[in-house]
């Protein structure tokens, strides 16, 4: 049975149709990625499921007992709330359940035959067990460490960065283990290591998941299916992002074949119209109507096919490997043993490099390692502490998420043509009509008169990007350019960047984007060291992981070797010490007593009257503790026996 079932859902804002007769089903264990251009209905679908907005028509079947939780793009917290308290606040339901369980357990000490209390206690025990919530303080402690939040534990959550706030929200959300988890751009502002941790966590806990994301590797690793929202329609594809591309290509091929068949049918019907429609007007009115419908469809199909074909071409483009102009490159930056410290934290130490005219460089590494600082050095907004920094005479184009270059009071025509007229000159010298250019960035003609201040965040990002490529610059510096962009816009950005003739320096945690664009990596390794690499980013990450696994393995080997040396030293003994001998003699009796105790506890746990009187939680805890003591003593007994045998060998 489906957890969420939407049938023929429609939603319209003013004259804009967002969803039209859309069908959507989510089953237990599915992880569905929702993709599509911004403004097409992804967020509306989420709002309908969360019951934050009502559809205009259609039917919804969502179980009332279903616990659905959602992570917003921008989490909101109360004022003056500490990080630890912010996580604990999200677990209020678990805390309440634990308190109720303890209260019922106390009541059962005197009312141990009350069936309603026993039933309620059992339900609460199952609930707490499922959420692993017997020890909430330990849960919070563990999640603070896992989500790299321990250092901010007693800091005001509202003073953290966007990425850190999302980690706080995610931590609490995942601990709640909802029946269905909705995530809106979960990887935004997270570094690649935290993204990989999130992937592992979601897969390990087998969450039923519905998520919006532009991170194509994340989709590929997580999604069991992909739903594309386009023109009010939901189109489902099985598998991850790579499967989606294959199926989309097949869909395009089928559309082209269908269109060819349609054209043949239109041609045949046209001949029929010419021959006999006048004489049989009444009788053939329906056929005439069908002919005009076919003709209309035939006219609209090519536009859809062209659009889909263009998107696929953008997506499937490989690395730009044109190295023919290497000798014509000029020096832009020269860095020689530069160092930089902020506060008491050393970020860059003895870094040397050269950046040439056609270099495309991705700056990668954990959050807080110094990537943005290096960008600011390149922008000359920050100076180095030591070493030599040289910058050539050239123009820089800069893009960040603040969109400082935009004037909210100007419309799009004024933004792109500030001196009047309706044409723009691009960085490659092309002269285009402003509408023709903006169409490439998915803006319809009616947007030309819209003021920038009325646009959504994603639309403003598209404007800022489009504006960037109208400026004649030698070097582009981009700070997290794919954040808050939909996949179609990212594909357009990638196309323009691959055709850009100057140098490109960018910070990004988007593994797919880095793999596709970068020819060189500046990797912040977390110890103020920056390593240059010419590998694809995912390959570098894989090797890095293998090295860490190898180091861990070597440490284990060292530990084992050291342990063996200790044993060898002990072998020189000829008999047990007085203390060890006494322990060895007493252990069989102690083990026998523990075995009897374990039998008693197990027998009690099988008898409702017994465990209800003593408390099932207390009994379970006692069983675990006794088992632990028993196993430790068995291990010690075997260790001493082995030692005695070594004396005789």
mmCIF file of N, CA and C in Angstrom, residues 114-182:
data_model
loop_
_atom_site.group_PDB
_atom_site.id
_atom_site.type_symbol
_atom_site.label_atom_id
_atom_site.label_comp_id
_atom_site.label_asym_id
_atom_site.label_seq_id
_atom_site.Cartn_x
_atom_site.Cartn_y
_atom_site.Cartn_z
ATOM 1 N N UNK A 114 -2.963 -4.078 35.241
ATOM 2 C CA UNK A 114 -3.726 -3.142 34.419
ATOM 3 C C UNK A 114 -3.349 -3.347 32.940
ATOM 4 N N UNK A 115 -4.262 -3.943 32.184
ATOM 5 C CA UNK A 115 -3.979 -4.299 30.786
ATOM 6 C C UNK A 115 -3.745 -3.082 29.893
ATOM 7 N N UNK A 116 -4.485 -1.997 30.159
ATOM 8 C CA UNK A 116 -4.334 -0.790 29.356
ATOM 9 C C UNK A 116 -2.945 -0.179 29.544
ATOM 10 N N UNK A 117 -2.482 -0.162 30.808
ATOM 11 C CA UNK A 117 -1.144 0.354 31.092
ATOM 12 C C UNK A 117 -0.068 -0.521 30.454
ATOM 13 N N UNK A 118 -0.264 -1.846 30.517
ATOM 14 C CA UNK A 118 0.701 -2.780 29.915
ATOM 15 C C UNK A 118 0.768 -2.569 28.406
ATOM 16 N N UNK A 119 -0.423 -2.415 27.775
ATOM 17 C CA UNK A 119 -0.466 -2.186 26.330
ATOM 18 C C UNK A 119 0.252 -0.893 25.956
ATOM 19 N N UNK A 120 -0.034 0.180 26.698
ATOM 20 C CA UNK A 120 0.578 1.485 26.435
ATOM 21 C C UNK A 120 2.088 1.437 26.649
ATOM 22 N N UNK A 121 2.516 0.720 27.719
ATOM 23 C CA UNK A 121 3.946 0.576 27.982
ATOM 24 C C UNK A 121 4.641 -0.146 26.837
ATOM 25 N N UNK A 122 4.001 -1.194 26.330
ATOM 26 C CA UNK A 122 4.572 -1.962 25.219
ATOM 27 C C UNK A 122 4.707 -1.103 23.964
ATOM 28 N N UNK A 123 3.681 -0.304 23.647
ATOM 29 C CA UNK A 123 3.717 0.591 22.484
ATOM 30 C C UNK A 123 4.847 1.605 22.604
ATOM 31 N N UNK A 124 4.965 2.202 23.798
ATOM 32 C CA UNK A 124 6.008 3.207 24.019
ATOM 33 C C UNK A 124 7.401 2.576 23.950
ATOM 34 N N UNK A 125 7.533 1.348 24.487
ATOM 35 C CA UNK A 125 8.828 0.648 24.436
ATOM 36 C C UNK A 125 9.248 0.389 22.997
ATOM 37 N N UNK A 126 8.305 -0.050 22.166
ATOM 38 C CA UNK A 126 8.589 -0.293 20.743
ATOM 39 C C UNK A 126 8.988 0.993 20.041
ATOM 40 N N UNK A 127 8.272 2.086 20.357
ATOM 41 C CA UNK A 127 8.549 3.392 19.759
ATOM 42 C C UNK A 127 9.951 3.877 20.131
ATOM 43 N N UNK A 128 10.294 3.775 21.415
ATOM 44 C CA UNK A 128 11.608 4.217 21.883
ATOM 45 C C UNK A 128 12.722 3.325 21.346
ATOM 46 N N UNK A 129 12.438 2.030 21.244
ATOM 47 C CA UNK A 129 13.416 1.089 20.700
ATOM 48 C C UNK A 129 13.709 1.404 19.243
ATOM 49 N N UNK A 130 12.647 1.659 18.470
ATOM 50 C CA UNK A 130 12.797 1.990 17.049
ATOM 51 C C UNK A 130 13.668 3.220 16.859
ATOM 52 N N UNK A 131 13.494 4.218 17.730
ATOM 53 C CA UNK A 131 14.260 5.463 17.618
ATOM 54 C C UNK A 131 15.563 5.428 18.416
ATOM 55 N N UNK A 132 15.848 4.240 19.029
ATOM 56 C CA UNK A 132 17.062 4.099 19.831
ATOM 57 C C UNK A 132 17.176 5.234 20.855
ATOM 58 N N UNK A 133 16.053 5.510 21.541
ATOM 59 C CA UNK A 133 15.938 6.726 22.347
ATOM 60 C C UNK A 133 15.932 6.482 23.855
ATOM 61 N N UNK A 134 16.475 5.330 24.304
ATOM 62 C CA UNK A 134 16.502 5.064 25.743
ATOM 63 C C UNK A 134 17.413 6.046 26.465
ATOM 64 N N UNK A 135 18.474 6.454 25.790
ATOM 65 C CA UNK A 135 19.418 7.400 26.385
ATOM 66 C C UNK A 135 19.541 8.611 25.453
ATOM 67 N N UNK A 136 18.666 9.603 25.649
ATOM 68 C CA UNK A 136 18.615 10.764 24.754
ATOM 69 C C UNK A 136 19.891 11.588 24.821
ATOM 70 N N UNK A 137 20.449 11.742 25.998
ATOM 71 C CA UNK A 137 21.674 12.545 26.144
ATOM 72 C C UNK A 137 22.815 11.945 25.327
ATOM 73 N N UNK A 138 22.907 10.616 25.372
ATOM 74 C CA UNK A 138 23.943 9.934 24.600
ATOM 75 C C UNK A 138 23.689 10.067 23.097
ATOM 76 N N UNK A 139 22.413 10.010 22.698
ATOM 77 C CA UNK A 139 22.030 10.207 21.294
ATOM 78 C C UNK A 139 22.490 11.570 20.796
ATOM 79 N N UNK A 140 22.196 12.605 21.575
ATOM 80 C CA UNK A 140 22.555 13.972 21.192
ATOM 81 C C UNK A 140 24.071 14.116 21.116
ATOM 82 N N UNK A 141 24.760 13.528 22.108
ATOM 83 C CA UNK A 141 26.223 13.594 22.149
ATOM 84 C C UNK A 141 26.819 12.966 20.874
ATOM 85 N N UNK A 142 26.267 11.783 20.526
ATOM 86 C CA UNK A 142 26.762 11.066 19.346
ATOM 87 C C UNK A 142 26.539 11.872 18.068
ATOM 88 N N UNK A 143 25.364 12.454 17.930
ATOM 89 C CA UNK A 143 25.033 13.183 16.711
ATOM 90 C C UNK A 143 25.835 14.491 16.611
ATOM 91 N N UNK A 144 26.174 15.101 17.751
ATOM 92 C CA UNK A 144 27.020 16.298 17.744
ATOM 93 C C UNK A 144 28.391 15.979 17.146
ATOM 94 N N UNK A 145 28.904 14.807 17.492
ATOM 95 C CA UNK A 145 30.207 14.376 16.973
ATOM 96 C C UNK A 145 30.096 14.019 15.494
ATOM 97 N N UNK A 146 29.087 13.200 15.143
ATOM 98 C CA UNK A 146 28.931 12.720 13.766
ATOM 99 C C UNK A 146 28.705 13.855 12.775
ATOM 100 N N UNK A 147 27.967 14.887 13.197
ATOM 101 C CA UNK A 147 27.676 16.001 12.306
ATOM 102 C C UNK A 147 28.657 17.161 12.461
ATOM 103 N N UNK A 148 29.784 16.883 13.156
ATOM 104 C CA UNK A 148 30.858 17.883 13.329
ATOM 105 C C UNK A 148 30.337 19.174 13.945
ATOM 106 N N UNK A 149 29.535 19.020 15.009
ATOM 107 C CA UNK A 149 28.929 20.173 15.686
ATOM 108 C C UNK A 149 29.381 20.300 17.137
ATOM 109 N N UNK A 150 30.232 19.387 17.599
ATOM 110 C CA UNK A 150 30.640 19.359 18.996
ATOM 111 C C UNK A 150 31.270 20.678 19.432
ATOM 112 N N UNK A 151 32.084 21.271 18.553
ATOM 113 C CA UNK A 151 32.761 22.524 18.915
ATOM 114 C C UNK A 151 31.791 23.702 19.051
ATOM 115 N N UNK A 152 30.573 23.572 18.453
ATOM 116 C CA UNK A 152 29.589 24.656 18.523
ATOM 117 C C UNK A 152 28.483 24.355 19.544
ATOM 118 N N UNK A 153 28.637 23.309 20.347
ATOM 119 C CA UNK A 153 27.598 22.790 21.233
ATOM 120 C C UNK A 153 26.897 23.876 22.047
ATOM 121 N N UNK A 154 27.683 24.805 22.611
ATOM 122 C CA UNK A 154 27.128 25.848 23.485
ATOM 123 C C UNK A 154 27.176 27.232 22.840
ATOM 124 N N UNK A 155 27.114 27.238 21.521
ATOM 125 C CA UNK A 155 27.094 28.479 20.757
ATOM 126 C C UNK A 155 25.674 28.752 20.261
ATOM 127 N N UNK A 156 25.303 30.037 20.144
ATOM 128 C CA UNK A 156 23.986 30.421 19.628
ATOM 129 C C UNK A 156 23.842 29.889 18.198
ATOM 130 N N UNK A 157 22.806 29.076 17.968
ATOM 131 C CA UNK A 157 22.618 28.433 16.666
ATOM 132 C C UNK A 157 22.415 29.463 15.558
ATOM 133 N N UNK A 158 21.836 30.628 15.884
ATOM 134 C CA UNK A 158 21.581 31.660 14.879
ATOM 135 C C UNK A 158 22.847 32.412 14.453
ATOM 136 N N UNK A 159 23.967 32.163 15.170
ATOM 137 C CA UNK A 159 25.240 32.790 14.805
ATOM 138 C C UNK A 159 26.089 31.886 13.908
ATOM 139 N N UNK A 160 25.605 30.662 13.655
ATOM 140 C CA UNK A 160 26.332 29.730 12.792
ATOM 141 C C UNK A 160 26.138 30.088 11.321
ATOM 142 N N UNK A 161 27.007 29.527 10.469
ATOM 143 C CA UNK A 161 26.871 29.715 9.031
ATOM 144 C C UNK A 161 25.660 28.928 8.512
ATOM 145 N N UNK A 162 25.272 29.198 7.264
ATOM 146 C CA UNK A 162 24.126 28.508 6.664
ATOM 147 C C UNK A 162 24.311 26.998 6.645
ATOM 148 N N UNK A 163 25.530 26.569 6.300
ATOM 149 C CA UNK A 163 25.825 25.135 6.247
ATOM 150 C C UNK A 163 25.767 24.482 7.611
ATOM 151 N N UNK A 164 26.273 25.177 8.629
ATOM 152 C CA UNK A 164 26.261 24.648 9.996
ATOM 153 C C UNK A 164 24.831 24.556 10.537
ATOM 154 N N UNK A 165 24.007 25.564 10.226
ATOM 155 C CA UNK A 165 22.594 25.531 10.646
ATOM 156 C C UNK A 165 21.849 24.365 10.009
ATOM 157 N N UNK A 166 22.140 24.075 8.753
ATOM 158 C CA UNK A 166 21.503 22.949 8.070
ATOM 159 C C UNK A 166 21.922 21.629 8.721
ATOM 160 N N UNK A 167 23.173 21.545 9.178
ATOM 161 C CA UNK A 167 23.646 20.329 9.857
ATOM 162 C C UNK A 167 22.899 20.132 11.174
ATOM 163 N N UNK A 168 22.651 21.234 11.884
ATOM 164 C CA UNK A 168 21.899 21.167 13.141
ATOM 165 C C UNK A 168 20.485 20.649 12.871
ATOM 166 N N UNK A 169 19.839 21.237 11.870
ATOM 167 C CA UNK A 169 18.475 20.849 11.520
ATOM 168 C C UNK A 169 18.416 19.400 11.052
ATOM 169 N N UNK A 170 19.377 19.014 10.217
ATOM 170 C CA UNK A 170 19.442 17.640 9.715
ATOM 171 C C UNK A 170 19.645 16.637 10.843
ATOM 172 N N UNK A 171 20.534 16.977 11.772
ATOM 173 C CA UNK A 171 20.850 16.080 12.881
ATOM 174 C C UNK A 171 19.592 15.731 13.665
ATOM 175 N N UNK A 172 18.833 16.746 14.062
ATOM 176 C CA UNK A 172 17.600 16.526 14.813
ATOM 177 C C UNK A 172 16.567 15.770 13.995
ATOM 178 N N UNK A 173 16.485 16.127 12.726
ATOM 179 C CA UNK A 173 15.485 15.537 11.830
ATOM 180 C C UNK A 173 15.721 14.040 11.642
ATOM 181 N N UNK A 174 16.972 13.643 11.423
ATOM 182 C CA UNK A 174 17.289 12.242 11.187
ATOM 183 C C UNK A 174 17.134 11.404 12.453
ATOM 184 N N UNK A 175 17.380 12.014 13.612
ATOM 185 C CA UNK A 175 17.188 11.302 14.873
ATOM 186 C C UNK A 175 15.711 10.985 15.129
ATOM 187 N N UNK A 176 14.834 11.810 14.611
ATOM 188 C CA UNK A 176 13.394 11.599 14.801
ATOM 189 C C UNK A 176 12.868 10.395 14.019
ATOM 190 N N UNK A 177 13.624 9.960 12.994
ATOM 191 C CA UNK A 177 13.248 8.813 12.153
ATOM 192 C C UNK A 177 11.783 8.869 11.713
ATOM 193 N N UNK A 178 11.408 9.874 10.952
ATOM 194 C CA UNK A 178 10.016 9.946 10.492
ATOM 195 C C UNK A 178 9.701 8.836 9.489
ATOM 196 N N UNK A 179 8.412 8.576 9.285
ATOM 197 C CA UNK A 179 8.003 7.570 8.299
ATOM 198 C C UNK A 179 8.390 8.008 6.885
ATOM 199 N N UNK A 180 8.265 9.315 6.638
ATOM 200 C CA UNK A 180 8.632 9.886 5.345
ATOM 201 C C UNK A 180 9.441 11.160 5.601
ATOM 202 N N UNK A 181 10.571 11.262 4.913
ATOM 203 C CA UNK A 181 11.451 12.412 5.076
ATOM 204 C C UNK A 181 11.486 13.211 3.776
ATOM 205 N N UNK A 182 11.188 14.518 3.864
ATOM 206 C CA UNK A 182 11.238 15.419 2.718
ATOM 207 C C UNK A 182 12.425 16.362 2.878
#
